[in-house]
């Protein structure tokens, strides 16, 4: 049974006063809010407040989601923005249906499998990140435009209003923003436009200072008045292409910044793809997620299907964690072999999300001994009990970044939206005069096969979308929402969403506690990542006795979610500590 917390949070305060021309104090953060009229949960209070302001004015969940995302482009520019992409999952209350948008970035149409090879050798990862070569065609503006035109009730110009105001007036720098800037300081200094924006006066921004972005305010204004065509077939796009093809590096810099291959034609050809979600049944609930090009929906579904026949509510903590880790390990082995961009790869999505395939893999799990990674994949097209379909290959690297927001409205519509520019700070390259960072999403491709003898569905290709782990998820009971959630964190997104769902649905934790609980992440690797509370727990020794091996990870993910309570109220939940704590708000607290 799903537990209902008694705590209630606060609604959003009024937006900043533009007349004063400076930031007001940031809205108060609360990890839980309960009430009526709709809810927003994100990592940032200014962004959540932007979404709440749209809901208060009669906008729906889609309108508020875009407003929240645009505000995150101001206050969390190192994780999201119009220079990136993402995945949008929408529940429409009127039809009790789920639809999704794939707004993933695409490789240039000139890209081949050798995109990140020089003389047959893969580029060093950090050099590929900080380059024009890693920049994919941005998908975020097209996602906003498509979502609003298809399901929204407000124009792009209307919902960009709070973010434009926030960019012009400024927001208050917190410790997380300063630390993320410090982590990127060396490479930011090599790009004058980046340094001018994020290193004011040549120094790290001080905690408590006001950070303004007038260039982004003007860019949002251009999108508001001219539409997203300003980016895909206009002046903003021309500036993006110029920046990618000739990165504006500081004179005298010793950093080698390779140019990219993006063209105006690549921008004009871009489309956010409307597609069906992944779906599986779990404990009588319908779990919907993001289909490929993301591996999030298939990965979460397969792991849940593997766990379906275990009564996780009755197991000890050690037994539960063991089975959870093994289900994750198996799902990642299958993800690595089968999931890529379905436009260019034969991805057996229905097989990967089927109970029959999960049962054929679940029989590999033993209660007395951990499996060994990398383990070989199974064949979802022709499942064989405890069988494999080829050679094991290690999981390729995926950076632990991104952001997620979750929104609900008074009509019962729900959005789970994960968006990103990939690495924290993306490529490190701000488009001069435009106020936003370019992504490095193409580094999510495999640079070369992990094993030449194993087919890799995630090699670069012309116009191809790199595989993602983003896992925006909505759970329904009898066609009505139960919970929606998602997280940042690269490949750990899948395990974060999975563990939070199991904590909430099986272990009976209130949503906020399920989000806050210590995390473990097994991704078909020799070692499992453990957060400190588990690393320092007797559970680690108990699991090691079964053959599990661990490495410490200070922080895994930063989830947000919303839950529909039986009395009709919405509960919004966010992180209590991770990334400095998130921000849950409702329109009318009760």
XYZ file of C-alpha atoms in Angstrom:
590
model
C 0.000 0.000 0.000
C 1.216 3.497 -0.813
C 1.744 5.551 2.341
C 0.465 9.153 2.531
C 2.679 11.625 4.371
C 1.133 14.130 6.700
C 3.569 16.940 5.925
C 2.484 19.894 3.835
C 4.650 22.399 2.018
C 4.234 25.920 0.831
C 3.053 27.427 -2.399
C 5.193 29.644 -4.550
C 5.638 33.267 -3.548
C 5.110 36.069 -6.018
C 7.644 36.297 -8.864
C 10.556 38.764 -8.740
C 9.731 42.464 -9.014
C 11.029 43.551 -12.404
C 10.739 47.214 -11.485
C 13.568 46.882 -9.002
C 15.816 45.351 -11.678
C 17.375 42.862 -9.293
C 16.665 39.448 -7.842
C 14.443 39.133 -4.808
C 15.202 36.476 -2.211
C 14.854 33.003 -3.666
C 11.565 31.248 -2.836
C 11.782 29.059 0.236
C 12.733 25.453 -0.468
C 10.587 22.601 0.752
C 11.033 18.946 -0.244
C 7.309 18.212 0.245
C 4.154 20.168 -0.580
C 0.535 18.992 -0.393
C -2.561 20.758 -1.685
C -4.940 21.486 -4.526
C -4.826 23.233 -7.877
C -1.724 21.540 -9.212
C 1.869 20.873 -8.208
C 5.422 21.407 -9.448
C 8.593 19.716 -8.277
C 12.069 20.553 -9.555
C 15.583 21.007 -8.241
C 15.215 24.791 -8.016
C 12.713 27.033 -6.189
C 12.727 29.808 -8.820
C 11.933 27.232 -11.504
C 9.172 25.594 -9.471
C 7.740 29.059 -8.784
C 7.683 29.781 -12.531
C 5.584 26.678 -13.126
C 3.256 27.484 -10.236
C 2.712 31.010 -11.577
C 1.517 29.548 -14.890
C -0.828 27.121 -13.130
C -2.258 29.950 -11.024
C -3.103 31.878 -14.182
C -5.065 28.948 -15.608
C -2.351 27.193 -17.575
C -2.240 23.423 -17.698
C 0.528 20.951 -16.797
C 2.161 21.204 -20.211
C 2.279 25.002 -20.061
C 3.732 24.861 -16.546
C 6.292 22.208 -17.487
C 7.689 24.366 -20.295
C 7.732 27.429 -18.012
C 9.609 25.442 -15.343
C 12.077 24.061 -17.887
C 12.740 27.525 -19.315
C 13.429 28.851 -15.810
C 15.840 25.961 -15.195
C 17.664 27.181 -18.298
C 18.346 30.342 -16.266
C 19.038 29.001 -12.782
C 20.452 25.575 -13.670
C 22.171 26.407 -16.970
C 24.884 23.792 -16.463
C 22.300 20.990 -16.637
C 19.607 22.235 -19.019
C 18.666 24.897 -21.528
C 17.737 25.550 -25.144
C 21.143 24.258 -26.231
C 20.187 20.711 -25.185
C 17.460 18.093 -25.421
C 15.267 15.749 -23.417
C 12.242 13.469 -23.102
C 8.695 14.572 -22.303
C 6.061 12.145 -20.947
C 2.476 13.429 -20.733
C -0.663 11.990 -19.145
C -3.875 13.477 -20.533
C -6.657 13.218 -17.950
C -9.481 13.605 -20.470
C -8.482 10.516 -22.469
C -6.623 8.669 -19.672
C -3.770 8.225 -22.143
C 0.011 8.636 -22.155
C 2.003 10.197 -24.983
C 5.674 11.084 -25.236
C 8.019 13.353 -27.142
C 11.562 12.327 -28.030
C 13.453 15.629 -28.017
C 16.878 14.008 -28.052
C 19.661 15.779 -29.927
C 20.773 14.367 -33.282
C 24.186 13.933 -34.850
C 24.997 15.950 -37.971
C 23.912 14.225 -41.161
C 27.588 14.040 -42.125
C 28.489 11.998 -39.026
C 29.744 8.432 -39.385
C 30.810 5.695 -36.978
C 34.250 7.287 -36.875
C 32.942 10.605 -35.455
C 35.143 10.376 -32.355
C 38.071 8.478 -33.872
C 41.403 9.971 -34.927
C 43.771 7.638 -36.758
C 41.519 4.793 -35.686
C 41.828 5.656 -31.986
C 39.019 7.076 -29.804
C 39.510 10.668 -28.685
C 40.118 11.272 -24.986
C 36.687 11.737 -23.463
C 37.369 15.176 -21.976
C 38.584 16.481 -25.332
C 35.431 15.230 -27.054
C 33.275 16.893 -24.386
C 34.851 20.337 -24.712
C 34.567 20.634 -28.468
C 32.214 21.422 -31.303
C 32.445 17.766 -32.269
C 30.288 16.663 -29.327
C 27.473 19.145 -30.011
C 24.231 17.649 -31.304
C 21.318 19.493 -32.883
C 19.377 20.935 -29.908
C 15.971 19.363 -29.341
C 14.653 21.305 -26.352
C 13.064 24.251 -28.218
C 11.302 21.873 -30.614
C 10.066 19.820 -27.644
C 8.579 22.924 -25.997
C 6.944 24.071 -29.213
C 5.528 20.651 -30.091
C 4.214 20.024 -26.567
C 2.517 23.425 -26.399
C 0.973 23.203 -29.851
C -0.260 19.639 -29.249
C -1.421 19.704 -25.623
C -0.842 23.172 -24.168
C -3.264 26.035 -23.629
C -0.776 28.914 -23.743
C 1.637 30.210 -26.387
C 5.383 29.816 -26.170
C 5.683 33.551 -25.614
C 3.312 33.431 -22.645
C 5.034 30.555 -20.850
C 8.516 31.994 -21.451
C 7.487 35.114 -19.528
C 8.618 34.037 -16.031
C 11.983 32.768 -17.328
C 12.630 35.955 -19.337
C 11.934 37.977 -16.196
C 14.202 35.733 -14.116
C 17.053 36.025 -16.629
C 16.755 39.811 -16.758
C 16.317 40.420 -13.021
C 18.691 37.704 -11.889
C 18.622 34.877 -9.382
C 20.506 34.361 -6.133
C 23.665 32.244 -6.426
C 23.703 29.308 -3.995
C 26.521 27.009 -2.901
C 25.647 24.346 -5.509
C 25.820 26.834 -8.394
C 29.136 28.226 -7.154
C 30.622 24.746 -6.765
C 29.503 23.667 -10.238
C 31.079 26.829 -11.642
C 34.302 26.114 -9.755
C 34.358 22.563 -11.128
C 34.252 24.023 -14.650
C 36.355 27.132 -14.062
C 39.415 26.073 -16.058
C 37.552 25.306 -19.248
C 35.069 28.181 -18.853
C 38.037 30.588 -18.836
C 39.059 29.337 -22.282
C 35.854 30.671 -23.884
C 35.378 34.447 -23.541
C 31.583 34.307 -23.844
C 31.379 31.614 -21.159
C 33.778 33.395 -18.813
C 32.004 36.712 -19.307
C 28.699 35.174 -18.255
C 29.617 32.750 -15.484
C 32.835 34.289 -14.112
C 31.745 37.898 -13.504
C 34.735 40.185 -13.141
C 36.942 37.189 -13.817
C 35.972 35.562 -10.508
C 33.738 32.776 -9.292
C 30.257 34.069 -8.428
C 29.837 34.622 -4.699
C 27.145 32.765 -2.779
C 24.307 35.216 -2.189
C 25.190 37.398 -5.185
C 22.790 38.050 -8.064
C 23.455 36.332 -11.375
C 21.815 37.993 -14.373
C 21.701 36.778 -17.969
C 20.440 39.597 -20.219
C 21.587 37.772 -23.360
C 19.367 34.796 -22.523
C 16.478 37.142 -21.701
C 16.821 38.610 -25.205
C 17.108 35.146 -26.778
C 13.964 33.998 -24.985
C 12.328 37.192 -26.222
C 13.283 36.350 -29.790
C 11.802 32.861 -29.416
C 8.698 34.374 -27.833
C 8.051 36.752 -30.747
C 9.373 34.762 -33.696
C 8.819 31.179 -32.508
C 11.369 28.374 -32.473
C 12.025 29.015 -36.148
C 14.419 31.694 -34.861
C 16.626 28.819 -33.726
C 15.965 26.168 -36.361
C 15.916 28.496 -39.354
C 16.954 31.939 -38.159
C 19.513 34.146 -36.503
C 19.858 32.118 -33.301
C 20.545 29.007 -35.361
C 23.137 30.768 -37.484
C 24.942 31.783 -34.304
C 24.849 28.185 -33.048
C 26.286 26.809 -36.287
C 29.026 29.455 -36.373
C 29.978 28.649 -32.769
C 30.060 24.882 -33.328
C 32.066 25.029 -36.539
C 34.532 27.597 -35.210
C 34.564 27.445 -31.408
C 35.422 30.908 -30.022
C 38.469 30.012 -27.930
C 40.377 32.611 -25.902
C 43.523 33.869 -27.685
C 46.562 32.288 -26.097
C 44.660 29.254 -24.792
C 46.543 25.976 -25.052
C 43.330 23.929 -25.063
C 42.704 22.080 -28.310
C 39.032 22.551 -29.139
C 37.998 20.585 -32.196
C 35.392 22.110 -34.515
C 32.073 20.377 -35.064
C 30.155 19.457 -38.208
C 26.711 20.875 -37.441
C 25.072 22.733 -40.348
C 22.070 24.986 -40.886
C 20.519 22.063 -42.766
C 20.821 19.875 -39.670
C 18.912 22.478 -37.668
C 16.186 22.845 -40.311
C 15.716 19.066 -40.485
C 15.238 18.583 -36.740
C 11.917 17.302 -35.362
C 10.799 16.321 -31.869
C 9.256 12.885 -32.354
C 5.813 12.002 -31.030
C 5.757 8.334 -30.091
C 4.081 5.728 -27.932
C 5.509 5.127 -24.452
C 6.901 1.906 -23.090
C 4.406 0.042 -20.926
C 4.434 -2.771 -18.420
C 2.141 -4.018 -15.667
C 3.520 -4.130 -12.134
C 1.537 -5.109 -9.025
C -1.690 -4.309 -10.859
C -0.401 -0.873 -11.921
C 0.432 0.421 -15.398
C 3.970 1.796 -15.626
C 4.705 4.048 -18.611
C 8.108 5.356 -19.653
C 10.228 6.642 -22.482
C 10.823 4.351 -25.438
C 14.081 4.289 -27.453
C 16.123 6.336 -28.276
C 16.105 6.334 -24.468
C 16.873 3.108 -22.653
C 15.056 4.399 -19.573
C 11.619 2.978 -20.309
C 12.870 -0.444 -21.372
C 15.401 -0.632 -18.536
C 12.940 0.258 -15.770
C 10.253 -2.019 -17.258
C 12.538 -5.031 -17.605
C 13.875 -4.693 -14.057
C 10.346 -4.319 -12.633
C 9.223 -7.382 -14.588
C 12.156 -9.356 -13.167
C 11.155 -8.283 -9.646
C 7.430 -8.909 -10.214
C 7.437 -12.425 -8.719
C 9.384 -11.429 -5.596
C 7.358 -10.192 -2.639
C 9.702 -7.298 -1.933
C 7.509 -6.001 0.892
C 8.293 -9.072 3.001
C 12.009 -9.405 2.309
C 14.743 -8.222 4.642
C 16.643 -5.113 3.599
C 19.589 -7.268 2.517
C 17.415 -9.638 0.464
C 15.547 -6.759 -1.149
C 18.728 -4.881 -2.111
C 20.299 -8.063 -3.487
C 17.386 -8.743 -5.815
C 17.106 -5.095 -6.824
C 20.822 -4.998 -7.731
C 20.613 -8.226 -9.705
C 17.562 -7.059 -11.653
C 19.422 -3.834 -12.504
C 22.516 -5.760 -13.568
C 20.521 -7.937 -15.952
C 18.542 -5.017 -17.417
C 21.774 -3.144 -18.174
C 23.319 -6.186 -19.854
C 20.325 -6.317 -22.205
C 20.191 -2.546 -22.679
C 23.809 -2.443 -23.877
C 23.202 -5.053 -26.548
C 19.811 -4.003 -27.875
C 18.974 -0.328 -27.342
C 19.903 2.454 -29.752
C 18.095 4.891 -32.015
C 15.211 2.836 -33.495
C 15.378 4.869 -36.706
C 18.725 3.222 -37.426
C 18.790 0.135 -35.213
C 16.474 -2.861 -34.880
C 15.393 -2.373 -31.255
C 13.081 -5.129 -29.865
C 11.233 -2.805 -27.485
C 8.211 -5.061 -26.985
C 10.443 -8.015 -26.234
C 12.570 -6.099 -23.761
C 9.462 -5.000 -21.846
C 7.690 -8.386 -21.937
C 7.113 -10.525 -18.852
C 8.138 -13.603 -20.821
C 11.606 -12.221 -21.474
C 11.970 -10.997 -17.891
C 11.073 -14.451 -16.563
C 13.733 -15.995 -18.803
C 16.297 -13.671 -17.212
C 15.024 -13.730 -13.610
C 15.913 -17.392 -13.252
C 19.590 -16.356 -13.310
C 19.221 -14.722 -9.888
C 20.338 -16.765 -6.876
C 19.605 -15.792 -3.309
C 22.984 -17.030 -2.077
C 25.363 -15.616 -4.701
C 25.693 -12.444 -6.777
C 26.033 -12.583 -10.540
C 29.305 -11.537 -12.164
C 29.616 -8.527 -14.485
C 29.908 -7.879 -17.298
C 27.268 -10.509 -17.947
C 26.021 -11.542 -21.364
C 22.704 -10.267 -22.738
C 19.655 -12.362 -23.384
C 17.650 -12.453 -26.599
C 14.243 -10.779 -26.173
C 13.214 -11.969 -29.642
C 13.648 -15.640 -28.700
C 13.722 -15.924 -24.895
C 15.289 -19.069 -23.463
C 15.213 -19.834 -19.735
C 18.476 -18.629 -18.196
C 19.908 -18.297 -21.702
C 22.207 -15.701 -23.226
C 22.528 -14.345 -26.735
C 26.124 -13.485 -27.384
C 29.159 -12.156 -25.639
C 29.249 -9.909 -22.603
C 30.359 -6.315 -23.119
C 31.003 -3.684 -20.436
C 28.666 -0.714 -20.045
C 30.000 2.431 -21.714
C 30.470 5.660 -19.739
C 27.635 8.154 -19.327
C 28.067 11.347 -17.271
C 26.045 11.742 -14.031
C 24.185 14.950 -14.843
C 20.900 16.378 -16.276
C 17.745 17.682 -14.497
C 14.142 16.554 -14.060
C 10.820 18.224 -13.310
C 7.377 16.843 -12.568
C 4.113 18.785 -12.892
C 0.398 18.190 -12.332
C -2.580 20.494 -12.830
C -6.095 20.915 -11.397
C -7.597 18.901 -14.252
C -5.441 15.875 -13.447
C -2.968 16.165 -16.316
C 0.609 15.176 -15.462
C 4.025 15.780 -17.046
C 7.310 14.037 -16.248
C 10.088 15.788 -18.168
C 13.821 15.088 -18.093
C 16.106 17.494 -19.968
C 19.836 17.985 -20.262
C 22.905 19.422 -21.951
C 24.793 16.239 -20.830
C 27.943 17.006 -18.815
C 27.587 19.571 -16.026
C 28.420 22.689 -18.035
C 27.780 20.878 -21.321
C 30.467 21.565 -23.909
C 31.595 24.580 -21.885
C 30.845 26.786 -24.893
C 28.335 29.639 -24.577
C 26.958 30.916 -27.886
C 28.262 34.518 -27.953
C 25.494 37.042 -27.371
C 22.901 34.334 -26.753
C 23.393 33.418 -23.086
C 23.172 29.617 -23.238
C 25.597 26.710 -23.254
C 25.818 24.181 -26.056
C 25.370 20.508 -25.264
C 27.927 17.735 -25.553
C 25.272 15.063 -26.090
C 27.058 13.263 -28.905
C 29.564 11.981 -26.351
C 26.726 9.695 -25.191
C 27.477 7.635 -28.288
C 29.973 4.812 -27.968
C 33.216 6.131 -29.434
C 34.063 2.592 -30.533
C 32.543 -0.825 -29.741
C 33.374 -1.970 -26.196
C 34.106 -5.320 -27.808
C 34.518 -5.546 -31.617
C 32.899 -8.989 -31.513
C 29.668 -7.593 -30.042
C 27.251 -5.433 -32.045
C 26.986 -1.984 -30.486
C 23.672 -0.249 -31.333
C 24.953 3.070 -29.974
C 27.701 3.973 -32.432
C 27.389 7.382 -34.144
C 25.586 7.724 -37.456
C 24.134 10.426 -39.717
C 21.223 12.155 -37.998
C 21.279 9.486 -35.276
C 20.113 10.088 -31.707
C 22.547 8.877 -29.043
C 21.175 6.392 -26.541
C 20.040 7.949 -23.284
C 19.174 6.692 -19.796
C 16.615 9.414 -19.080
C 13.592 7.769 -17.457
C 10.603 10.089 -16.975
C 7.938 7.711 -15.650
C 4.194 7.882 -14.951
C 2.322 5.144 -13.054
C -1.450 4.700 -13.419
C -4.074 2.637 -11.624
C -7.234 2.000 -13.666
C -6.247 4.838 -16.020
C -5.668 7.421 -13.302
C -2.318 8.739 -12.021
C -0.727 7.223 -8.940
C 2.764 8.702 -9.108
C 5.068 10.348 -11.635
C 8.797 10.804 -11.217
C 12.241 11.032 -12.795
C 15.807 11.994 -12.013
C 19.086 13.262 -13.429
C 22.237 11.174 -13.114
C 23.350 9.715 -16.460
C 23.117 5.932 -16.455
C 22.197 6.030 -12.742
C 18.860 7.581 -13.735
C 17.446 4.134 -14.509
C 18.437 2.699 -11.141
C 17.324 5.829 -9.261
C 13.841 5.688 -10.782
C 13.656 1.930 -10.272
C 14.770 2.061 -6.636
C 12.444 4.978 -5.844
C 9.477 3.159 -7.388
C 10.215 -0.010 -5.452
C 10.765 1.926 -2.211
C 7.403 3.608 -2.674
C 5.233 0.900 -4.213
C 6.673 -2.198 -2.522
C 8.414 -1.031 0.633
C 5.641 1.392 1.621
C 7.774 4.521 1.935
C 6.092 7.923 1.521
C 7.210 9.404 -1.783
C 9.506 12.001 -0.192
C 11.176 9.295 1.914
C 11.480 6.974 -1.090
C 13.296 9.792 -2.900
C 15.525 10.572 0.086
C 16.462 6.944 0.848
C 20.131 5.981 0.284
C 20.809 4.651 -3.192
C 22.768 1.865 -4.808
C 23.365 1.653 -8.562
C 24.408 -1.532 -10.384
C 24.859 -1.125 -14.153
C 26.382 -4.444 -15.278
C 29.686 -3.325 -13.814
C 32.209 -5.126 -11.620
C 31.368 -2.743 -8.775
C 28.093 -1.245 -7.575
C 27.959 2.446 -6.630
C 26.883 3.062 -3.023
C 25.918 6.288 -1.313
C 27.508 6.939 2.109
C 24.555 5.764 4.217
C 24.794 2.311 2.617
C 28.582 2.308 2.346
C 28.829 2.824 6.098
C 26.049 0.338 6.859
C 26.266 -3.347 7.941
C 24.245 -4.025 4.782
C 27.386 -3.529 2.702
C 29.170 -6.365 4.546
C 26.105 -8.590 4.254
C 25.920 -8.013 0.500
C 29.673 -8.457 0.059
C 29.246 -11.895 1.626
C 27.079 -12.759 -1.399
C 29.805 -11.625 -3.794
C 28.761 -8.031 -4.432
C 31.602 -5.522 -4.799
C 31.138 -1.813 -4.125
C 32.635 1.610 -4.633
C 31.542 4.797 -2.831
C 29.568 7.473 -4.635
C 28.794 10.639 -2.647
C 25.534 11.368 -4.465
C 23.384 9.446 -6.938
C 20.650 11.324 -8.804
C 18.311 14.114 -7.688
C 14.740 12.911 -8.169
C 11.434 14.770 -8.180
C 7.904 13.427 -8.277
C 4.210 14.078 -7.794
C 1.593 11.791 -6.295
C -2.198 11.881 -6.514
C -3.650 11.352 -3.041
C -6.959 9.505 -2.482
C -8.727 12.708 -1.384
C -7.866 14.471 -4.663
C -4.938 16.526 -3.383
C -1.560 16.551 -5.083
C 1.636 15.769 -3.229
C 4.868 17.113 -4.713
C 8.191 15.707 -3.497
C 11.833 16.564 -4.148
C 15.249 15.850 -2.710
C 15.898 16.761 0.909
C 19.699 17.009 0.587
C 21.046 15.978 -2.844
C 22.081 18.925 -5.058
C 21.370 21.207 -2.128
C 17.767 20.017 -1.875
C 14.924 20.380 -4.344
C 11.751 22.454 -4.409
C 8.216 21.066 -4.176
C 5.272 23.473 -4.495
C 1.494 23.367 -4.882
C -0.945 26.054 -5.996
C -3.166 25.938 -2.900
C -1.483 24.395 0.164
C -3.795 22.405 2.412
